[in-house]
Short mmCIF file of C-alpha atoms in Angstrom, two decimals:
data_model
loop_
_atom_site.label_atom_id
_atom_site.label_comp_id
_atom_site.label_asym_id
_atom_site.label_seq_id
_atom_site.Cartn_x
_atom_site.Cartn_y
_atom_site.Cartn_z
CA MET H 21 -15.76 8.51 6.08
CA ASN H 22 -12.73 7.73 8.22
CA ARG H 23 -10.74 4.48 8.09
CA SER H 24 -12.49 2.92 11.08
CA ASP H 25 -15.95 3.56 9.63
CA LYS H 26 -14.90 2.24 6.22
CA ILE H 27 -13.52 -1.00 7.69
CA LYS H 28 -16.55 -1.36 9.99
CA PHE H 29 -18.85 -1.06 6.96
CA GLU H 30 -16.78 -3.64 5.01
CA PHE H 31 -16.68 -6.02 7.99
CA GLN H 32 -20.43 -5.76 8.56
CA ASP H 33 -20.98 -6.32 4.83
CA TYR H 34 -18.75 -9.40 5.02
CA LEU H 35 -20.78 -10.75 7.95
CA ASP H 36 -24.10 -10.09 6.19
CA SER H 37 -22.92 -11.56 2.89
CA ASN H 38 -21.64 -14.75 4.52
CA PHE H 39 -24.71 -15.67 6.59
CA ASN H 40 -23.44 -13.97 9.77
CA PRO H 41 -20.50 -16.17 10.76
CA SER H 42 -19.43 -16.21 14.39
CA VAL H 43 -17.64 -12.98 15.27
CA TYR H 44 -16.09 -14.89 18.17
CA LEU H 45 -14.40 -17.37 15.82
CA ILE H 46 -13.22 -14.58 13.52
CA THR H 47 -11.73 -12.60 16.40
CA LYS H 48 -10.06 -15.71 17.79
CA HIS H 49 -8.54 -16.37 14.36
CA ILE H 50 -7.18 -12.83 13.92
CA GLY H 51 -6.09 -12.35 17.54
CA ILE H 52 -8.41 -9.60 18.78
CA THR H 53 -10.66 -9.76 21.84
CA ASN H 54 -14.26 -10.56 20.93
CA SER H 55 -15.78 -7.94 23.24
CA TYR H 56 -13.47 -5.28 21.75
CA VAL H 57 -14.76 -5.98 18.24
CA ASN H 58 -18.40 -6.22 19.29
CA GLU H 59 -18.23 -2.89 21.12
CA TRP H 60 -16.56 -1.35 18.06
CA LEU H 61 -19.28 -2.71 15.79
CA LYS H 62 -21.94 -1.18 18.07
CA GLY H 63 -20.14 2.18 18.04
CA LYS H 64 -19.26 2.08 21.74
CA ARG H 65 -15.49 1.94 21.26
CA HIS H 66 -12.84 3.28 18.93
CA MET H 67 -10.42 0.79 17.47
CA GLY H 68 -6.69 1.37 17.18
CA ASP H 69 -4.65 1.08 14.01
CA ASN H 70 -3.13 -2.32 14.88
CA ALA H 71 -6.55 -3.91 15.35
CA LEU H 72 -7.89 -2.22 12.21
CA ASP H 73 -4.89 -3.60 10.31
CA LYS H 74 -5.77 -7.13 11.46
CA ILE H 75 -9.40 -6.81 10.41
CA GLU H 76 -8.41 -5.25 7.09
CA LYS H 77 -5.97 -8.09 6.43
CA PHE H 78 -8.69 -10.64 7.28
CA LEU H 79 -11.08 -8.96 4.85
CA ASP H 80 -8.46 -8.69 2.11
CA GLU H 81 -7.72 -12.42 2.36
CA ARG H 82 -11.40 -13.23 1.88
CA MET H 83 -12.25 -10.85 -0.93
CA VAL H 84 -13.28 -12.45 -4.18
CA LYS H 85 -11.04 -11.10 -6.90
#
């Protein structure tokens, strides 16, 4: 599993575990275009390292430790 797939799985798990919060609000908060993330989630687009870093940081901040 590559980095993009791993982060996509973790992000989808976060959405499912938190009653499907608005992806739009999450993307606005982290500074990524909503359509970019939605296309990535559907497998229609590859995401670059900078965007993956932002999503990974968002997930890390919300992980229960």
